[in-house]
Structure formats: C-alpha cells, structure tokens
Coordinates of C-alpha atoms and ligand atoms in Angstrom, one line a residue:
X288 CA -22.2 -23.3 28.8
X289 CA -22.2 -26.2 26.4
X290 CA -18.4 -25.6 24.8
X291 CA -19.9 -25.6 21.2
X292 CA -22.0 -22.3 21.3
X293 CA -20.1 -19.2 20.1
X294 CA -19.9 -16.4 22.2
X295 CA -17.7 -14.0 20.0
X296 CA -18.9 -12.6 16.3
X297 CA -14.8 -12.9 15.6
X298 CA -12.6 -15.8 14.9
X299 CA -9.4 -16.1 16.9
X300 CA -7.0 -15.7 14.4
X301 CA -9.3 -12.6 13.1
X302 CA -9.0 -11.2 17.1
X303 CA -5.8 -11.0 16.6
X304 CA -5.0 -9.7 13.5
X305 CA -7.1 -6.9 15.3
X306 CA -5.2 -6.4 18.2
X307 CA -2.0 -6.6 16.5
X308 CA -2.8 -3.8 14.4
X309 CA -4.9 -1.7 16.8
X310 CA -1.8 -1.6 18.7
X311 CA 0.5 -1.1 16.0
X312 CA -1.5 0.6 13.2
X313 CA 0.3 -1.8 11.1
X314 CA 1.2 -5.6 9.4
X315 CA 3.6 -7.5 7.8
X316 CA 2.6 -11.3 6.7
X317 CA 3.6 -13.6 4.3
X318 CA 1.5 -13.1 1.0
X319 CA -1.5 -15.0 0.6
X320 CA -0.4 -16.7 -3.1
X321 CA 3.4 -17.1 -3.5
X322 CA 3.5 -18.3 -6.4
X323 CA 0.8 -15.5 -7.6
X324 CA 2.7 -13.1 -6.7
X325 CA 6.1 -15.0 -8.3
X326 CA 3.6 -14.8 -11.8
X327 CA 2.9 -11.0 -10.7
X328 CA 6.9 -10.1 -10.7
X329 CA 7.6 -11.9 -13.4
X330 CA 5.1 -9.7 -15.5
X331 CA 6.3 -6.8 -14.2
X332 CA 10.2 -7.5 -14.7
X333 CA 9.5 -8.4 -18.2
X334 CA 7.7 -4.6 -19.0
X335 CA 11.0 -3.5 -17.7
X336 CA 13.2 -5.4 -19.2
X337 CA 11.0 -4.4 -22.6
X338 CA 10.9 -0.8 -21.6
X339 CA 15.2 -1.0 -21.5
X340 CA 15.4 -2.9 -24.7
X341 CA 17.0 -5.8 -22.8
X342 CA 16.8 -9.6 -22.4
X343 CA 14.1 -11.2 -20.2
X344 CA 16.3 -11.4 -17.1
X345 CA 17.0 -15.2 -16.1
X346 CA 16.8 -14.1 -12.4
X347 CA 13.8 -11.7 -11.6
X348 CA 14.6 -10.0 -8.7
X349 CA 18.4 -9.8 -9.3
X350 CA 17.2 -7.7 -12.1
X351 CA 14.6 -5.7 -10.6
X352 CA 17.2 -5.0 -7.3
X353 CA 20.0 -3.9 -9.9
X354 CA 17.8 -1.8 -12.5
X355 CA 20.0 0.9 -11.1
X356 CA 22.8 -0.3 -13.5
X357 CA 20.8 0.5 -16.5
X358 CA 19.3 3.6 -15.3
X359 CA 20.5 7.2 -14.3
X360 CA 19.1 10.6 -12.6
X361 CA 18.0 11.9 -16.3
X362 CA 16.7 8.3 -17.4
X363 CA 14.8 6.9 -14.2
X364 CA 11.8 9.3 -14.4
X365 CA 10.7 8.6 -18.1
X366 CA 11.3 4.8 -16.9
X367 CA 9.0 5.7 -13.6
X368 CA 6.4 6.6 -16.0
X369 CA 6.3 3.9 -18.5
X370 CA 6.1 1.3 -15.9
X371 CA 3.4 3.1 -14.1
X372 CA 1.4 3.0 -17.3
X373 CA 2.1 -0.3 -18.2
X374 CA 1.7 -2.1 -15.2
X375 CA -1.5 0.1 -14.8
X376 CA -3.1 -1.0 -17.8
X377 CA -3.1 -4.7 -17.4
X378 CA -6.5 -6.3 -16.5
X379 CA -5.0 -8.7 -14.2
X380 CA -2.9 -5.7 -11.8
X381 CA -5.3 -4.7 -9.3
X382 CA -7.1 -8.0 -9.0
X383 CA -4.3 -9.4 -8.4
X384 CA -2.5 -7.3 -6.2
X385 CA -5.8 -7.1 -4.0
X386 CA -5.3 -10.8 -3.9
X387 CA -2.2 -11.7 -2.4
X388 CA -3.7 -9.8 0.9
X389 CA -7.3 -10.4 0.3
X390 CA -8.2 -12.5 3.7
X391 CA -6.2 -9.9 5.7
X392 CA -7.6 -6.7 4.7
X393 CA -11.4 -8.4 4.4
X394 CA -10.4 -9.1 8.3
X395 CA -9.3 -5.9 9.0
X396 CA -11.3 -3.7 6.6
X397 CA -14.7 -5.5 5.9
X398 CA -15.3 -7.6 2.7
X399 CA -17.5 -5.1 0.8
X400 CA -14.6 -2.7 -0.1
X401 CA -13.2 0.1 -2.6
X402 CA -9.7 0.4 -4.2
X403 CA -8.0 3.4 -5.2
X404 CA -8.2 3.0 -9.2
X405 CA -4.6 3.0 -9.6
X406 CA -1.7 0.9 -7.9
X407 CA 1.4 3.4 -7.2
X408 CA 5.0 2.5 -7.9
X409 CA 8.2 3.7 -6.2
X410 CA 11.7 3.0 -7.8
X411 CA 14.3 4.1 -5.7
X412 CA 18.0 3.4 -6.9
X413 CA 20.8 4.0 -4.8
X414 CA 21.5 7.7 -3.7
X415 CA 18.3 8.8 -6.0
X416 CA 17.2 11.7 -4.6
X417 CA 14.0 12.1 -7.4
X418 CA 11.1 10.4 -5.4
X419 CA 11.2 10.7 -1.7
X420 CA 8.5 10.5 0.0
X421 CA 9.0 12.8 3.7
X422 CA 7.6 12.0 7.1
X423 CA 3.6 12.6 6.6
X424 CA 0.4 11.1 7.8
X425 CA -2.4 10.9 5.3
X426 CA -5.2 11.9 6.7
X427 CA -3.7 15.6 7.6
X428 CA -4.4 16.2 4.0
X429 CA -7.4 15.0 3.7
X430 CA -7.4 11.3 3.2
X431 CA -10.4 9.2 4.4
X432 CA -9.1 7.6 8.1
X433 CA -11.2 4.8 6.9
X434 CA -8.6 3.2 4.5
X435 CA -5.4 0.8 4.5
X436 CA -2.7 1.0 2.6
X437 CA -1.5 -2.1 0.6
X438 CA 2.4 -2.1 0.3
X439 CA 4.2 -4.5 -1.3
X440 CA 8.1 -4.9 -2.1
X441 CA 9.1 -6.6 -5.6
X442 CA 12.9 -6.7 -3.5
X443 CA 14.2 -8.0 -0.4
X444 CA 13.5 -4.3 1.6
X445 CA 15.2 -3.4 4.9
X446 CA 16.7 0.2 6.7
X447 CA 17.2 3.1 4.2
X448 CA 16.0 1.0 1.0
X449 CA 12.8 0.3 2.7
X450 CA 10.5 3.0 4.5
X451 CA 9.7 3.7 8.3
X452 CA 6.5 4.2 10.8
X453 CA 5.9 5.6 13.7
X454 CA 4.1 3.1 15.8
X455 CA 0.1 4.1 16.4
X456 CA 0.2 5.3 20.1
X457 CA 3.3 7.4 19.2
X458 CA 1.4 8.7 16.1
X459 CA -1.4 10.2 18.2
X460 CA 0.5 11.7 20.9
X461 CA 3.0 13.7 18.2
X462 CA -0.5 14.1 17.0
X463 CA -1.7 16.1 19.3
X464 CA 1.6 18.7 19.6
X465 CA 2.1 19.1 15.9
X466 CA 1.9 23.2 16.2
X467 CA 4.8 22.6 18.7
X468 CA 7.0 22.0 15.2
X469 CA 5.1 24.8 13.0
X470 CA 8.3 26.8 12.7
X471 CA 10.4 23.6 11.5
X472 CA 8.0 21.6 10.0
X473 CA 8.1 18.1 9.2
X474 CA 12.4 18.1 8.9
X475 CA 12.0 19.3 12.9
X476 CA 9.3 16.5 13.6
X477 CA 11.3 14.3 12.0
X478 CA 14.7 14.4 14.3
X479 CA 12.0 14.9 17.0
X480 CA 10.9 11.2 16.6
X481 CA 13.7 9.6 15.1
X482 CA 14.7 7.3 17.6
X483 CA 11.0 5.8 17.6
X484 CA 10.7 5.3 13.9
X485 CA 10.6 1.7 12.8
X486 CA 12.0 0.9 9.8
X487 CA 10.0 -2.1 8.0
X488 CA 12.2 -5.4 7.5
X489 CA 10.7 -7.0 4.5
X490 CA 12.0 -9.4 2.6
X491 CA 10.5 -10.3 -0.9
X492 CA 7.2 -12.4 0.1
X493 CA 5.5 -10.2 2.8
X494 CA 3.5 -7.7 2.5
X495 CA 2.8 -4.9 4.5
X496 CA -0.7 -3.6 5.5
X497 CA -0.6 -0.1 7.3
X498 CA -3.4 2.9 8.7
X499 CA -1.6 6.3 6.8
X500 CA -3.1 7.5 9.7
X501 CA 0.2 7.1 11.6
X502 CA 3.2 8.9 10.7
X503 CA 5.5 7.0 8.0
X504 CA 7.7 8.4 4.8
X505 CA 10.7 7.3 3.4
X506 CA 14.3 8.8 3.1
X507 CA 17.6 8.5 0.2
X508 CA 18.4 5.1 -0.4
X509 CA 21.6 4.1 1.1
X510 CA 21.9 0.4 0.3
X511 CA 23.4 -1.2 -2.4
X512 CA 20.0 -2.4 -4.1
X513 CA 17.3 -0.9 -5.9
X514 CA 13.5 -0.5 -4.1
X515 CA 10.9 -1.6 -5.8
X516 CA 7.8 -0.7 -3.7
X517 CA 3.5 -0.9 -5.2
X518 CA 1.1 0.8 -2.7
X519 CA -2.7 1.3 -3.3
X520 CA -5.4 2.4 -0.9
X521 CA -8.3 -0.1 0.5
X522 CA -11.2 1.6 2.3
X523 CA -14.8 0.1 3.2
X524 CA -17.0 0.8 0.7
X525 CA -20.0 2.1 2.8
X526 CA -17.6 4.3 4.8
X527 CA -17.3 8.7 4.6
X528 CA -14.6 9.7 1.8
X529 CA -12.4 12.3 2.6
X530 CA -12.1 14.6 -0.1
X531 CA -14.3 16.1 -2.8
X532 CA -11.7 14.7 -5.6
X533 CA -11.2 11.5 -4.2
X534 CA -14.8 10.0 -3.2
X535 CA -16.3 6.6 -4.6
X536 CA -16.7 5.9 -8.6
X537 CA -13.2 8.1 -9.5
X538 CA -10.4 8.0 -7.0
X539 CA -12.2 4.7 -5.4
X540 CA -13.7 1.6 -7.3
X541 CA -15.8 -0.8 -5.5
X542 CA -14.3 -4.2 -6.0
X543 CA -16.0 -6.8 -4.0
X544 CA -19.5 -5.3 -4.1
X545 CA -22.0 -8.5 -2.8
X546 CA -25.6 -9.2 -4.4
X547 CA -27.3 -7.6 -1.5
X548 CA -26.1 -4.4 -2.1
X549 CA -26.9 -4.8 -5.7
X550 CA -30.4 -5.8 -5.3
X551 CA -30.5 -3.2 -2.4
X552 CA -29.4 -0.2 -4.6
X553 CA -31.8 -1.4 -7.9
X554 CA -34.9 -1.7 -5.5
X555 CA -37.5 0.4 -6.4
X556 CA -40.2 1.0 -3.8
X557 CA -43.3 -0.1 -5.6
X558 CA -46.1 3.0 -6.2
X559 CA -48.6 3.0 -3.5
X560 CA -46.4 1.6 -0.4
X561 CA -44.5 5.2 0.0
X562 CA -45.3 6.7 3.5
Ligands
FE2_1486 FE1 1.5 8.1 2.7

C-alpha cells in the first residue's frame, strides 16, 4: 500500500492517550499553557490574599501551600466559600481552566463538549478534617459515565495531601461485589482495597484527567502543606445525562458547540417537504 494513505481515523499520539487511559481510567500530563496557568494561580492567590487582608504574596505557591498559617478549623470554611465565589465569578475561570487541558480531553472526550457550570475547590490544611471527600465512584449516584473529571493542583500534591484511585480493571471487579461490603460500607471497602489504591504524584504543572467511574476519594491531610485542588466535570455534549437535576443548559453548559450544530438545531424544515 502506497505508505501515504491513512488507514486509521486516529493519530498516534491520540491512540495512545486512548490506550493509556482505557487501561487506567486515568491521566496525568504536563498542562497545555504554563505560563496560563502561572497567570491562572496568580489570580487566584491574590483573591486569597485579599480575602485574608494580607500582602500580595511575593512567592505564589509558598503562600497558597502555607494558607494554613493564617487559617483555622472555625475560619477555613467562610474562607472555602469566599474563594469558591470569587474564583467562580470571573469571566476568564472556566475558559481558562478548560484550556490548560483542552487537546487532551477533545482527544479523549470529543471536541463538541459540556462543562459543569461551576469549577469546585478543595482546601485541605494539615490535619483538617472539614472537607474529606471518602472512597466513592460517581456514577453509583447517578453521574453520567459519559464525563471526565478535570483536576488540577494549585501545589506540589503527593500521598495524604493529594488524593488516590483505584486503577479501572480493579474498579469494575470491586464493582461487581459491592453488596459483599453492604454491612460496612465504604470504611470496609476501603481497607478491602487499600493496598491497590494509587495515590496521585502531582507536582504543580500537571494536571490530572480521570473517569469518576472508578473508585477514588481522598483522606486527612498528613503532610506539612496545604492542598489546593479545582475539579470540574467534562462530558460530550450529544451524550445521555444522568440525572434529572444535572442535564444540559443547568448543571452542564455547552462550551465548544461548532456551526454545524448551530445551523443544525436553527433549521427549520421548509412547509411542504414534511413526509
Ligand atoms: Fe468524585
């Protein structure tokens, strides 16, 4: 066959991007933009330096990893909640965000797609036992299995400080003997599969794209540093949503809609041509 003819509908580089995460059911790779996502912390470091009536820290992530010195168990919620807004209401947060992974989710998602209308943030000092997030999968409570999750560190994130999966293959097998741990529930699941959890290494730079279909959660923060951790939901936009409350045009906003689809949805079949 003459050796410029194609014979796959995939790049390489997109084959194995799908391989790596069909085996895995997740990613970690270098953001897309560094210095986007340098602008992106910046931003967000000043709204908490703002929010704590402090200086504009001369070292961004020094400051973000050591919030915990300015914070405490009464204070960190109201501070939680301030940032969320904040952040939330900046025109340039989700576009950006989607950015710094853009080419890798359009690989593994599609590039007509839907975003969660919000971008979620986790703050978790030291020994702050306030925002755990347990051992869960998603889709058990009724996420669409059609989505990624965007998760990105603001700090260098590794063991305790970061969170953990539980590889794809070893997600569907626990899977399918989950009423083996009705009695204990998740806390008995949990030191069932402990020794196969990974814990994500990843420094400041990567970011992580993951299914929620496989098992993953977090647990207290026993390093010395502060996680910062944003995580929003990317889904296909011509795909089935899971839930009655979270469908398309609320929980979901299109985001890369293309002009076929708009001239496709404003078409109008012209009187007389109907069957
Ligand atoms: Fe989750």
């Amino acid at each position: 066959m003459n050796p410029g003819l194609a014979v796959d509908f995939l790049s390489p580089s997109e084959n194995a991007l799908a391989d790596e995460f069909s085996a895995c059911g997740y990613i970690v790779r270098d953001v897309e933009d560094r210095p986007m996502l340098d602008a992106f912390r910046h931003e967000i470091a000043g709204f908490a330096a703002t929010v704590l009536k402090l200086a504009r820290p001369a070292d961004d992530g020094e400051f973000l990893d050591g919030i915990h010195r300015h914070l405490t168990l009464e204070t960190i919620n109201d501070f939680r909640l301030k940032m969320y807004r904040e952040i939330n209401a900046q025109p340039w947060f989700r576009p950006t965000y989607f950015k710094l992974a853009a080419r890798m989710i359009e690989a593994l998602v599609g590039n007509e797609l839907a975003m969660q209308n919000r971008i979620n943030l986790s703050i978790q000092m030291p020994d702050d036992t306030t925002s755990l997030l347990d051992l869960h999968a998603d889709s058990f409570t009724g996420e669409t299995p059609y989505q990624v999750v965007e998760w990105l560190p603001l700090v260098d994130v590794a063991k305790t400080k970061s969170m953990f999966v539980l590889p794809l293959e070893k997600s569907r097998a626990v899977s399918t003997h989950l009423k083996d741990f009705a009695e204990g529930g998740m806390p008995a699941l949990y030191e069932a599969i402990k020794a196969d959890l990974i814990w994500l290494e990843v420094p400041y730079g990567k970011v992580v794209v993951f299914s929620p279909n496989i098992l993953h959660g977090n647990i207290l923060n026993r390093e010395p540093g502060t996680r910062w951790s944003l995580n929003t939901r990317l889904t296909g936009l011509f795909t089935p949503y899971g839930s009655a409350e979270k469908t398309l045009g609320s929980y979901y906003l299109p985001i890369t809609l293309r002009p076929v689809t708009r001239a496709g949805m404003a078409y109008r079949q012209p009187a007389g041509f109907e069957e």
